[in-house]
Coordinates of C-alpha atoms in Angstrom, one line a residue:
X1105 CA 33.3 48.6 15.6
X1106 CA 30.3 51.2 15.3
X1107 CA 28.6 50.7 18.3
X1108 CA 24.4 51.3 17.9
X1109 CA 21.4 51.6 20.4
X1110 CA 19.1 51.7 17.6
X1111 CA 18.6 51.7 13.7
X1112 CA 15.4 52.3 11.5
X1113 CA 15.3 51.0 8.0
X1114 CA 13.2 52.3 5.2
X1115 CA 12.2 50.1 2.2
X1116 CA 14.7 47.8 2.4
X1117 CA 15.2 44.2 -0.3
X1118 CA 16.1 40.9 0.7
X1119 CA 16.0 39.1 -2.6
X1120 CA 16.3 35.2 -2.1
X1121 CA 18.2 32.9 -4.5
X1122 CA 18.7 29.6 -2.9
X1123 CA 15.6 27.2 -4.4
X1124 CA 14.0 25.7 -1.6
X1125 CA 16.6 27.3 1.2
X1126 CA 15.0 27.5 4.7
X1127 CA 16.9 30.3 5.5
X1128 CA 18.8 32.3 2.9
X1129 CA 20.6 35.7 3.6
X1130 CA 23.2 37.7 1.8
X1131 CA 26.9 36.4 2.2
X1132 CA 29.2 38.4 4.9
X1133 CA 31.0 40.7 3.4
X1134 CA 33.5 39.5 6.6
X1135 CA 34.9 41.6 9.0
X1136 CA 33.1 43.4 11.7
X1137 CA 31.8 43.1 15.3
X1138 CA 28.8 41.1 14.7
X1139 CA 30.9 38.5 12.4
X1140 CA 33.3 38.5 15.0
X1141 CA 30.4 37.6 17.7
X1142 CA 29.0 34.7 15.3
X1143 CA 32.1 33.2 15.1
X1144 CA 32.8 33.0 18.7
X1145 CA 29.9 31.8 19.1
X1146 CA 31.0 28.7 16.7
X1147 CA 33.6 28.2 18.4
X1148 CA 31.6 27.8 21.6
X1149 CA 28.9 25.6 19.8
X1150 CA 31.8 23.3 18.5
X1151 CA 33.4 22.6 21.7
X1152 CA 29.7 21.3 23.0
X1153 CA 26.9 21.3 20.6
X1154 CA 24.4 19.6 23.0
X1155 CA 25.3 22.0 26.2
X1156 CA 27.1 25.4 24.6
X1157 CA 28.3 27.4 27.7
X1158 CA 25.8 30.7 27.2
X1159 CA 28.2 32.8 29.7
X1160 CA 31.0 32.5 27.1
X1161 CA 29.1 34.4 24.5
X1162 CA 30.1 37.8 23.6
X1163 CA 27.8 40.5 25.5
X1164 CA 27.6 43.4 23.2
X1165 CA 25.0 45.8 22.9
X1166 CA 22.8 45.5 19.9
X1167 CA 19.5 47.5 20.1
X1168 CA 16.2 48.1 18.4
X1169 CA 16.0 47.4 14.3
X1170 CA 13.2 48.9 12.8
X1171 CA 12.5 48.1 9.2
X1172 CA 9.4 49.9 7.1
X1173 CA 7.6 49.0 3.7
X1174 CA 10.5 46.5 2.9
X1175 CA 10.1 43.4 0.8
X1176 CA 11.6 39.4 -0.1
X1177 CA 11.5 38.6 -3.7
X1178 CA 12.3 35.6 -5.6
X1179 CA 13.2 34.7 -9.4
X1180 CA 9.4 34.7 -9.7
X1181 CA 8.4 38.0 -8.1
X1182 CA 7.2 39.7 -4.9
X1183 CA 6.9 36.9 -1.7
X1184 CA 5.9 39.9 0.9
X1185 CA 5.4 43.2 0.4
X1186 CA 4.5 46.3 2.8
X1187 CA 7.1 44.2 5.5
X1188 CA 7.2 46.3 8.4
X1189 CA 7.9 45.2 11.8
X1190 CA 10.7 45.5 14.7
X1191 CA 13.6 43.4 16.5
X1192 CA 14.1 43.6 20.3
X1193 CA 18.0 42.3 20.9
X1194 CA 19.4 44.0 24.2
X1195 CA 22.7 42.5 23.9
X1196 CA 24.3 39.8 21.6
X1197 CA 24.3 37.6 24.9
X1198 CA 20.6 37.5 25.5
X1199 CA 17.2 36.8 23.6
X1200 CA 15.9 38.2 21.3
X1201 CA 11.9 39.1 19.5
X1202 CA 10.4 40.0 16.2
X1203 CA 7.2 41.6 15.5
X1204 CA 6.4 42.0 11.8
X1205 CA 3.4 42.6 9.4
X1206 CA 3.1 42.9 5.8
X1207 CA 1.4 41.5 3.1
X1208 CA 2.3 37.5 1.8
X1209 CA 0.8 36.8 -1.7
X1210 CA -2.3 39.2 -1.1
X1211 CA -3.1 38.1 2.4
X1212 CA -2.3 40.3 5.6
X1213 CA -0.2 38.3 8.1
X1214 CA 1.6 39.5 11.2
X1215 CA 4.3 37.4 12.9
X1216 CA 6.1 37.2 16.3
X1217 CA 8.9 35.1 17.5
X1218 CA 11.3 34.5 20.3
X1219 CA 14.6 32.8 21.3
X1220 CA 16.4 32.7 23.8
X1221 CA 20.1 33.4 22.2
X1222 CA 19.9 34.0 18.5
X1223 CA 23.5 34.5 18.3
X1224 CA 23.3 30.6 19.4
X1225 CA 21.7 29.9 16.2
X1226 CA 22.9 32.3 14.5
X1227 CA 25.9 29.9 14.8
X1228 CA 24.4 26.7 14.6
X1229 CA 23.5 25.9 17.6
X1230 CA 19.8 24.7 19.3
X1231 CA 18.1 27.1 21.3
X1232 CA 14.6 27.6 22.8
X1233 CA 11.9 29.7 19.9
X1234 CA 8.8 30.6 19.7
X1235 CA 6.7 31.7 17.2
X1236 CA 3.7 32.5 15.3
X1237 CA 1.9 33.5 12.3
X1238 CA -1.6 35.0 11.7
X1239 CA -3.6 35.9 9.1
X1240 CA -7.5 34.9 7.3
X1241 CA -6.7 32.3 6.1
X1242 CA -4.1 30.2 8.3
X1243 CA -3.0 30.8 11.8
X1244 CA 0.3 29.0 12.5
X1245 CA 2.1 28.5 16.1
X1246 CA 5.5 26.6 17.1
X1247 CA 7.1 26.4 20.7
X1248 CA 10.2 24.2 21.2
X1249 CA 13.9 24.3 20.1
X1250 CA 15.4 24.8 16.8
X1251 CA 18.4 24.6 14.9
X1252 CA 18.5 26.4 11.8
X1253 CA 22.1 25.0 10.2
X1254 CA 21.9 22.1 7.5
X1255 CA 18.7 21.1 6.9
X1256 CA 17.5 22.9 10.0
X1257 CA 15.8 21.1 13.1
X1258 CA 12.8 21.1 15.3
X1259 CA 11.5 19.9 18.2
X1260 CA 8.3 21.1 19.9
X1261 CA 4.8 21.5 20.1
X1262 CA 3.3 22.7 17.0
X1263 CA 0.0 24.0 15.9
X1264 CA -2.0 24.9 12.6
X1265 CA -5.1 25.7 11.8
X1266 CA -7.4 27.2 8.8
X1267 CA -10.8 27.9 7.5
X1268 CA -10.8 26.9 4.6
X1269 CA -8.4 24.1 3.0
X1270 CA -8.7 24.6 -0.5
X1271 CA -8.0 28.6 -0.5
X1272 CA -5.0 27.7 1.9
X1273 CA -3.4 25.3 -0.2
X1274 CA -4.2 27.7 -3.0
X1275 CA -2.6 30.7 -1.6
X1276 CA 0.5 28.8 -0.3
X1277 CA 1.2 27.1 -4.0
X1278 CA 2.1 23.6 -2.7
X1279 CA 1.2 22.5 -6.6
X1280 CA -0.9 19.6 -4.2
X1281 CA -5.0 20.5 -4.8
X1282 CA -7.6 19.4 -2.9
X1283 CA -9.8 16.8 -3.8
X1284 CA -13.0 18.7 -2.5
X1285 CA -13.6 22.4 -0.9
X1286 CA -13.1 21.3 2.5
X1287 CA -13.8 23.6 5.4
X1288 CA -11.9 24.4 8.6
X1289 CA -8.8 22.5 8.9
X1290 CA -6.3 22.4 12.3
X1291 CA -3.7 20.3 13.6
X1292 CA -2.1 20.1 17.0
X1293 CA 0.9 18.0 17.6
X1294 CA 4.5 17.5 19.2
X1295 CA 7.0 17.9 16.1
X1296 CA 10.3 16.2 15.3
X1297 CA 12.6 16.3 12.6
X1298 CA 13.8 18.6 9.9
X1299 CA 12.7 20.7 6.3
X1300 CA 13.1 16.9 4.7
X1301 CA 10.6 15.4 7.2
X1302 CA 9.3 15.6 10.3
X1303 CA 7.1 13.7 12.5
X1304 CA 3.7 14.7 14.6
X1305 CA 3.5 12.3 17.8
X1306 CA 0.0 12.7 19.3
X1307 CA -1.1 14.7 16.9
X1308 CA -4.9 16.1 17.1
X1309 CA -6.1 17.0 13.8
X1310 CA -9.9 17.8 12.8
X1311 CA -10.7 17.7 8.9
X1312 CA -13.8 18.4 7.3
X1313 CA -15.7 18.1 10.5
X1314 CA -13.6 14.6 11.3
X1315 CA -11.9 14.9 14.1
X1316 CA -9.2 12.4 15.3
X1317 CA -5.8 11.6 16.9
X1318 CA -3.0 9.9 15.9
X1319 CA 0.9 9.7 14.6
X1320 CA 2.1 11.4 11.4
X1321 CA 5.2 11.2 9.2
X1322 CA 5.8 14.1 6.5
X1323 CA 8.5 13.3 4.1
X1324 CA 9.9 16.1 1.4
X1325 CA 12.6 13.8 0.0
X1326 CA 10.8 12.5 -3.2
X1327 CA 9.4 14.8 -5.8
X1328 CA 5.7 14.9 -4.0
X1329 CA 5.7 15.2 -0.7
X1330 CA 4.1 12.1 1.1
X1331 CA 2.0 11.3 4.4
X1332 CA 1.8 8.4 5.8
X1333 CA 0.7 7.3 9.4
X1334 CA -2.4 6.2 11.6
X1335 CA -5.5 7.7 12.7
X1336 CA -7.9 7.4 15.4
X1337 CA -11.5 8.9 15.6
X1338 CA -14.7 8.5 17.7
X1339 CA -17.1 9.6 14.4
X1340 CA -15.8 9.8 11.2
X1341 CA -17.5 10.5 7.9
X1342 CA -15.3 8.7 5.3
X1343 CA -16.8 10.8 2.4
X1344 CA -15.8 13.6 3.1
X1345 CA -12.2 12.8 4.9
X1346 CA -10.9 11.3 2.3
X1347 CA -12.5 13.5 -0.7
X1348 CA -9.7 16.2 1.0
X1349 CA -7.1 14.4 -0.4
X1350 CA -8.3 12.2 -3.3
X1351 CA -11.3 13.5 -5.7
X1352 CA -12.3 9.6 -6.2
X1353 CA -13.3 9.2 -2.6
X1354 CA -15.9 12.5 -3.2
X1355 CA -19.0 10.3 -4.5
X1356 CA -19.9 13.5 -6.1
X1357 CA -20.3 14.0 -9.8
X1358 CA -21.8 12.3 -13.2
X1359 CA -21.1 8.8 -14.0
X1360 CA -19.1 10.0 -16.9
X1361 CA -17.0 12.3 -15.1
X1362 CA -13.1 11.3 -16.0
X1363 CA -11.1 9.2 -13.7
X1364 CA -9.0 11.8 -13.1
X1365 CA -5.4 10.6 -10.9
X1366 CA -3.5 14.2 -11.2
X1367 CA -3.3 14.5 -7.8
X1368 CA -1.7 11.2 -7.4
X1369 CA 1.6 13.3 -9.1
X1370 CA 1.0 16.1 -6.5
X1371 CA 0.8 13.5 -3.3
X1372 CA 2.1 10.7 -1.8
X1373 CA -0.2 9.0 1.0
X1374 CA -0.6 5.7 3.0
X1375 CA -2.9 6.2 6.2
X1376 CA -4.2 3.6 7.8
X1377 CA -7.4 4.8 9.7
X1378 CA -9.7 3.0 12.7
X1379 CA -13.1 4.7 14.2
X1380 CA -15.4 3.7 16.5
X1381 CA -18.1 5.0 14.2
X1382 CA -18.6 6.2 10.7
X1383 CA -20.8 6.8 7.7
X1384 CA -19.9 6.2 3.8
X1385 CA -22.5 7.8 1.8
X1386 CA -25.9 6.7 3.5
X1387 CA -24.7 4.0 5.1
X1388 CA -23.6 3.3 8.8
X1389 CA -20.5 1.5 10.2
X1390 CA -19.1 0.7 13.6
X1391 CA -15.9 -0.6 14.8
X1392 CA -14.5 0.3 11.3
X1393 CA -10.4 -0.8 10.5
X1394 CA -9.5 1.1 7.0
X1395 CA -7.0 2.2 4.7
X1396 CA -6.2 4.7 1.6
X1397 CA -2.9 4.7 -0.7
X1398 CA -2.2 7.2 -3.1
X1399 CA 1.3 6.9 -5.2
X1400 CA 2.5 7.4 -8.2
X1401 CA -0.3 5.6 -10.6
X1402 CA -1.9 4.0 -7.8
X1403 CA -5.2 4.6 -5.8
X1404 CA -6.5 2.5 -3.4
X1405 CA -8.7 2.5 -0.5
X1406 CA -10.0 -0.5 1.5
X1407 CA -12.2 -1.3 4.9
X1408 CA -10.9 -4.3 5.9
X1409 CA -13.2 -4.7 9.0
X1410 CA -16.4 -2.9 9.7
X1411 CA -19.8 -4.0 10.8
X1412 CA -22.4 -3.1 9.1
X1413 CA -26.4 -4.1 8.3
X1414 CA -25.7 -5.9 11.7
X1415 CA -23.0 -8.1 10.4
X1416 CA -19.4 -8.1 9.2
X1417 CA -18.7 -5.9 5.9
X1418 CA -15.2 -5.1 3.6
X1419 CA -14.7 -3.4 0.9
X1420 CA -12.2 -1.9 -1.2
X1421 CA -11.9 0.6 -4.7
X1422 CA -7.9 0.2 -6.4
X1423 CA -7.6 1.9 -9.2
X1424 CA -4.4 1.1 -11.3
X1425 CA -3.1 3.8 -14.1
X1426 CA 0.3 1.6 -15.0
X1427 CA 0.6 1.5 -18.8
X1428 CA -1.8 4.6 -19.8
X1429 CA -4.8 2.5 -19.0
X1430 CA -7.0 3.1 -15.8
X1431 CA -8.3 -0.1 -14.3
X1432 CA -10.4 -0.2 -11.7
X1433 CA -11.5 -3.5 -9.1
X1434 CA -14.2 -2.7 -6.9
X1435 CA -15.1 -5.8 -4.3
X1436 CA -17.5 -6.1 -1.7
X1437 CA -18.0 -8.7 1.2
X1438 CA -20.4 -8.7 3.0
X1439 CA -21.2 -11.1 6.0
X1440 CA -24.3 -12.6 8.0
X1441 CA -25.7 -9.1 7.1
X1442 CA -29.5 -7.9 7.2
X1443 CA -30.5 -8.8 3.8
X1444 CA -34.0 -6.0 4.2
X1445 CA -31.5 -3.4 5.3
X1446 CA -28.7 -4.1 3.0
X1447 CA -31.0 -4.1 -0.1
X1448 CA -32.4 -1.1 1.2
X1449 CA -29.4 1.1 0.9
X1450 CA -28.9 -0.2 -2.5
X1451 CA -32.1 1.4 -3.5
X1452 CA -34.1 -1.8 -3.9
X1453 CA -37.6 -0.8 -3.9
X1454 CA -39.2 -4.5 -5.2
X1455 CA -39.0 -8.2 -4.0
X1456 CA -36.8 -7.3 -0.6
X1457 CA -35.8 -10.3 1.1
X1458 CA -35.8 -10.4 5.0
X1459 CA -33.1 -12.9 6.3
X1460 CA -29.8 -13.0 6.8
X1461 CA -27.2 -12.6 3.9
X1462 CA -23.8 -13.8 2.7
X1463 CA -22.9 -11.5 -0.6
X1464 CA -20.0 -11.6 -2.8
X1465 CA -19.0 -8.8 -5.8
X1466 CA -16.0 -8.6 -7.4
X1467 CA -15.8 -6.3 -10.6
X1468 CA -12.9 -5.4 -12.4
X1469 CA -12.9 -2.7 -15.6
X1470 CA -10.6 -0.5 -17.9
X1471 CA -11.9 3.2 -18.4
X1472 CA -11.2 6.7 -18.4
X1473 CA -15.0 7.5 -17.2
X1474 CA -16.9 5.4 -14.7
X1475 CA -19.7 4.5 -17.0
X1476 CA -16.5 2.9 -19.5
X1477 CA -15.1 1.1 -16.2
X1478 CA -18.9 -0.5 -15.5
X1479 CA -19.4 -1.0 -19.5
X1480 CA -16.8 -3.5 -19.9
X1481 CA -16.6 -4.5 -15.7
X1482 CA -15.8 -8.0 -15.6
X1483 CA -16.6 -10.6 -12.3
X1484 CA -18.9 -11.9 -9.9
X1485 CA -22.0 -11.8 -7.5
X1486 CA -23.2 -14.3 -5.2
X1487 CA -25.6 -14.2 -2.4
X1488 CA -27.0 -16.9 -0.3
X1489 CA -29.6 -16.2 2.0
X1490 CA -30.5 -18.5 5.4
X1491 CA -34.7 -18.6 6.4
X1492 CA -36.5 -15.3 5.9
X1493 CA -38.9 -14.1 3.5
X1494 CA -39.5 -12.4 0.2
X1495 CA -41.5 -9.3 0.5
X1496 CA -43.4 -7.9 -2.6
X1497 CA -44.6 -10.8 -4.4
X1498 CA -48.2 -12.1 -3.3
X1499 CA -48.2 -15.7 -5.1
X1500 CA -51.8 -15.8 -5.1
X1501 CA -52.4 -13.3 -7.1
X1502 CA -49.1 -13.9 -9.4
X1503 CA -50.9 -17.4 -10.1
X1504 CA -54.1 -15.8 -11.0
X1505 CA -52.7 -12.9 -13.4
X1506 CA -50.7 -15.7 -14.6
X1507 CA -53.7 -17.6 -15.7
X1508 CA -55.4 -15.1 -17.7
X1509 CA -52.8 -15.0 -19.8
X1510 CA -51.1 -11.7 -21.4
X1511 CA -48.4 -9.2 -20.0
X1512 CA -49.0 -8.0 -16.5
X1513 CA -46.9 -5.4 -14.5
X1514 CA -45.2 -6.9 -11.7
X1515 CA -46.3 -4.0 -9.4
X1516 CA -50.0 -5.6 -10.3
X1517 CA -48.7 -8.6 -7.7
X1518 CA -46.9 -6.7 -5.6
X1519 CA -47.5 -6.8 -1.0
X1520 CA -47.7 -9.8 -0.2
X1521 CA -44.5 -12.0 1.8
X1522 CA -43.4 -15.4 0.6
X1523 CA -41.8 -17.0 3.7
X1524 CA -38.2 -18.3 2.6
X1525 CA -36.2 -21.4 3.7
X1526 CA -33.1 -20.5 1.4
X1527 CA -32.0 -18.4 -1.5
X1528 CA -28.9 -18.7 -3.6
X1529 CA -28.2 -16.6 -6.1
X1530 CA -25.3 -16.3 -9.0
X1531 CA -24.1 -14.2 -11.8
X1532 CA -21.3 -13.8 -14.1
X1533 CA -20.7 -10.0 -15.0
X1534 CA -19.5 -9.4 -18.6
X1535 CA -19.1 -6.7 -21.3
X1536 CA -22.0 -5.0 -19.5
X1537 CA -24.5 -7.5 -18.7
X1538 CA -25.2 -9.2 -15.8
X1539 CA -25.9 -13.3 -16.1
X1540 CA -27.6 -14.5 -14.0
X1541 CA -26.9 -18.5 -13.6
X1542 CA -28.7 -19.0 -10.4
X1543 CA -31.3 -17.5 -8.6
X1544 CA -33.5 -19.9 -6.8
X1545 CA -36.0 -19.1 -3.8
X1546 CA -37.1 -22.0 -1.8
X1547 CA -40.5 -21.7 -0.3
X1548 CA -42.3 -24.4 1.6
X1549 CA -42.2 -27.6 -0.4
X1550 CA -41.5 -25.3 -3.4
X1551 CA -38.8 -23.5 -5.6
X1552 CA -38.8 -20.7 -7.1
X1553 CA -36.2 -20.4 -10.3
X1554 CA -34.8 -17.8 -12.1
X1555 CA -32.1 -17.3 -14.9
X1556 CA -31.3 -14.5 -17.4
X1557 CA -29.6 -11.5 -18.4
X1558 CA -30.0 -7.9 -17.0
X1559 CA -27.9 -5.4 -19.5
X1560 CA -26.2 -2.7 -17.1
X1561 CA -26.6 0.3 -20.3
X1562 CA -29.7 -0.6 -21.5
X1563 CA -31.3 -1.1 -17.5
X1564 CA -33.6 -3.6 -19.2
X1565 CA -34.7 -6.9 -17.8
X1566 CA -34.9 -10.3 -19.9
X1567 CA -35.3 -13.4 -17.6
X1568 CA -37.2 -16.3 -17.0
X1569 CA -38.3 -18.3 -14.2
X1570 CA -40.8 -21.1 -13.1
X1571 CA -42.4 -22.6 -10.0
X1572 CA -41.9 -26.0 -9.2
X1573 CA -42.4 -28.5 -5.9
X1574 CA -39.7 -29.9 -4.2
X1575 CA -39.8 -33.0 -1.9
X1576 CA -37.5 -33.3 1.3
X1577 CA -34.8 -34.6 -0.4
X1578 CA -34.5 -31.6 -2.5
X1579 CA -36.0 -33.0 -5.7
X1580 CA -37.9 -30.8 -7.7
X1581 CA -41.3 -31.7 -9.3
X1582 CA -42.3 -30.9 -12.9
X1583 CA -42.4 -27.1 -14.0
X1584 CA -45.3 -25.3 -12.7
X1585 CA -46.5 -21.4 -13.9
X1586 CA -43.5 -20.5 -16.3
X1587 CA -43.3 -16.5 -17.0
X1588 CA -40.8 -14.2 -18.0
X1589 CA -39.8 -10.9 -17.0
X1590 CA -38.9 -8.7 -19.0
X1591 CA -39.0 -4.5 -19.5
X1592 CA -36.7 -1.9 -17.2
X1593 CA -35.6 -2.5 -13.6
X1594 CA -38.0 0.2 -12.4
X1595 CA -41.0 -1.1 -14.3
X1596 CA -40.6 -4.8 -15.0
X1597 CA -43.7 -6.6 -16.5
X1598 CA -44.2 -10.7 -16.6
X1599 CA -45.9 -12.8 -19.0
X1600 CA -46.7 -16.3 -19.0
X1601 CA -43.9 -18.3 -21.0
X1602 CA -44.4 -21.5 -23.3
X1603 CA -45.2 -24.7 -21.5
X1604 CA -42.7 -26.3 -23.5
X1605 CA -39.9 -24.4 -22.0
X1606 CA -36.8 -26.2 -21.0
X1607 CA -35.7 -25.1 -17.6
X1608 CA -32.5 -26.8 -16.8

């Protein structure tokens, strides 16, 4: 029944042993004013937990605490050191603040708070707090109720923002690592829920220079935590969004870098993400409707719905580690699209058509590297192509290099522009190497034919082709100026092929 105005404490230890535990203090040795006041105040939380009558709380006088150079340890070590701070508590029937500083895992960080009756939750009741946390590298704010028995409760508007994600992540040692060093990271949001999950209503968060709003669900139930929810942004850089989460979505690295899905044990996510704008690399989308999964053995992310090259484009990457083996389906469909533009971005630099395009590829491959995955890729790609033109190829001069016989480069014909009516073309994709079934250009009142195999390791070129007239019906003539193309896609060369050649 000591009664105290004030009390300084030097170097003191609270040592925590409860894994995981939200809050967890010595037990009561029982006994004593203060016990006493905590369980009157059960008693008054018990009789109404939603309303607890405040007037009935004990009104004893409590004082200033003031604690120097103290510490909280753990099983593994020092959590904060050089802990000094002070507690403002007038009486036990009134509110109460903290003001601390000290050192968290090497990082400075000082720390207020407020509530409004801490004997209230003391007890295990709700009650108004506010608080924050500072420091280089995170900056962390929370204003709303809270209820700190069980698995704890809040309700408020909450805020968080860093720097630098990867050193945050690093220095809080969520065992979750970034996919990519990421920048400044904040959040802003209304909170609900408890330490096992909570939700973010209108949250505003900004991520590598992606800024957006949206609703958030954190769960901590499973053994990785998981985040799932939708987003909404005006611009958004897909890149270098998702590369914060999942180092597949980067675009950075070697061919032969590993598939590497680690962080698919460290996180759980399913986000479903709209913009009015975004990029992907070098390319532009608007209107854009996506998506990106990450469980377990599982990575995926699709657009279902963009436009793009001035028509409608989807796309997807899944990547499947079930059974020890990685394999990968990549797909891309892409509709009433400008052809010119399109081929373009794919870093075609001969024979562009101008038109517009319908273009199919579906690949699907086993690897641990990329290069393995696209090695042994199996699947499709079709293109069909409405009136346009083929630009690089001046026929003129391809008939007359033709005619003198020998190898020629194809750049030696290069800059002129075939006008097109059609062109469809086909391929099988198989241990490597693309075949080409089908690739016929129709020009006025003639057809242009091609068929072969490009290798994908070797980036060689064997094909062959001929010129032949076709009447209105669609019938084509007899074979005119067979050739065949042959060297590497960035220096192909023709030369005139037998006349004998079957061509069927």
């Amino acid at each position: 029944n000591v009664v105290l105005s004030g009390m300084s404490v030097y170097r003191p230890l609270l040592r925590l042993t409860a894994q995981g535990a939200l809050v967890d203090l010595p037990a009561s040795p029982g006994g004593g004013r203060m016990i006493r006041a905590v369980d009157t105040a059960r008693s008054i939380v018990a009789s109404n937990p939603t309303n607890p009558d405040r007037s009935a709380l004990p009104s004893d006088a409590f004082g200033v605490v003031e604690f120097f150079d103290g510490r909280i340890v753990d099983a593994g070590g020092d959590i904060v050191t050089s802990l000094s701070g002070r507690i403002g508590w007038p009486a036990l029937d009134r509110g109460a603040r903290l003001n601390a500083s000290g050192i968290w895992r090497g990082e400075n960080i000082t720390m207020e708070a407020t509530t409004a009756s801490p004997l209230l939750l003391m007890a295990g009741g709700t009650t108004p707090v506010k608080a924050s946390l500072k420091s280089t590298l995170v900056e962390a704010s929370f204003e709303g109720t809270a209820n700190l028995s069980g698995e704890a409760y809040f309700d408020g508007q909450a805020s968080l923002s860093s720097p630098s994600l990867r050193r945050t992540l690093e220095w809080s040692r969520t065992q979750i690592a970034p996919g990519a060093a990421i920048g400044a990271m904040s959040v802003a949001s209304r909170i609900q829920g408890n330490a096992r999950r909570l939700r973010l209503d209108s949250a505003a968060l900004t991520l590598g220079g992606n800024s957006g709003r949206g609703v958030l669900d954190l769960t901590f139930t499973d053994p990785v935590p998981a985040i799932s929810g939708t987003l909404a942004f005006d611009k958004l850089d897909l890149r270098s969004f998702l590369s914060a989460f999942s180092p597949v979505a980067s675009g950075d690295g070697s061919i032969h870098d590993q598939i590497d899905l680690g962080f698919a044990q460290q996180l759980s996510l399913d986000l479903r993400l709209s913009a009015g704008s975004a990029t992907l690399g070098a390319v532009t989308l608007s209107d854009i409707a996506a998506s990106t999964q990450v469980k377990g053995n599982l990575a995926a992310f699709d657009i279902s719905d963009a436009n793009a090259f001035g028509g409608e484009v989807q796309a997807g990457v899944r990547i499947d580690a079930a059974g020890g083996n990685k394999t990968t389906e990549m797909r891309l469909m892409a509709s009433d699209v400008d052809a010119f533009a399109l081929a373009k971005a794919a870093g075609v630099e001969r024979l562009l058509p101008q038109g517009r395009a319908t273009i199919s590829v579906i690949l699907k491959g086993t690897g641990n590297d990329w290069n393995t995955v696209m090695g042994n890729a199996e699947g499709s790609v079709t293109a069909s192509l409405g009136q346009g033109a083929l630009v690089g190829l001046d026929l003129a001069k391809f008939r007359e290099r033709w005619a003198a016989g020998g190898f020629f480069p194809l750049s030696e014909v290069a800059g002129g522009t075939l006008p097109l009516r059609s062109f469809d073309f086909k391929a099988r994709v198989t241990g490597g190497v693309a075949r080409i079934e089908k690739a016929d250009a129709l020009l006025d009142q003639r057809v242009m034919s091609v068929v072969g195999i490009v290798p994908y390791f070797s980036r060689a070129l064997a094909l062959s082709g001929y010129f032949a007239p076709v009447s209105a019906d669609g019938t084509r003539g007899d074979v005119e100026t067979p050739f065949f193309i042959g060297g590497a896609w960035d220096a192909p060369f023709v030369a005139p092929a037998m006349a004998d050649y079957s061509y069927e």
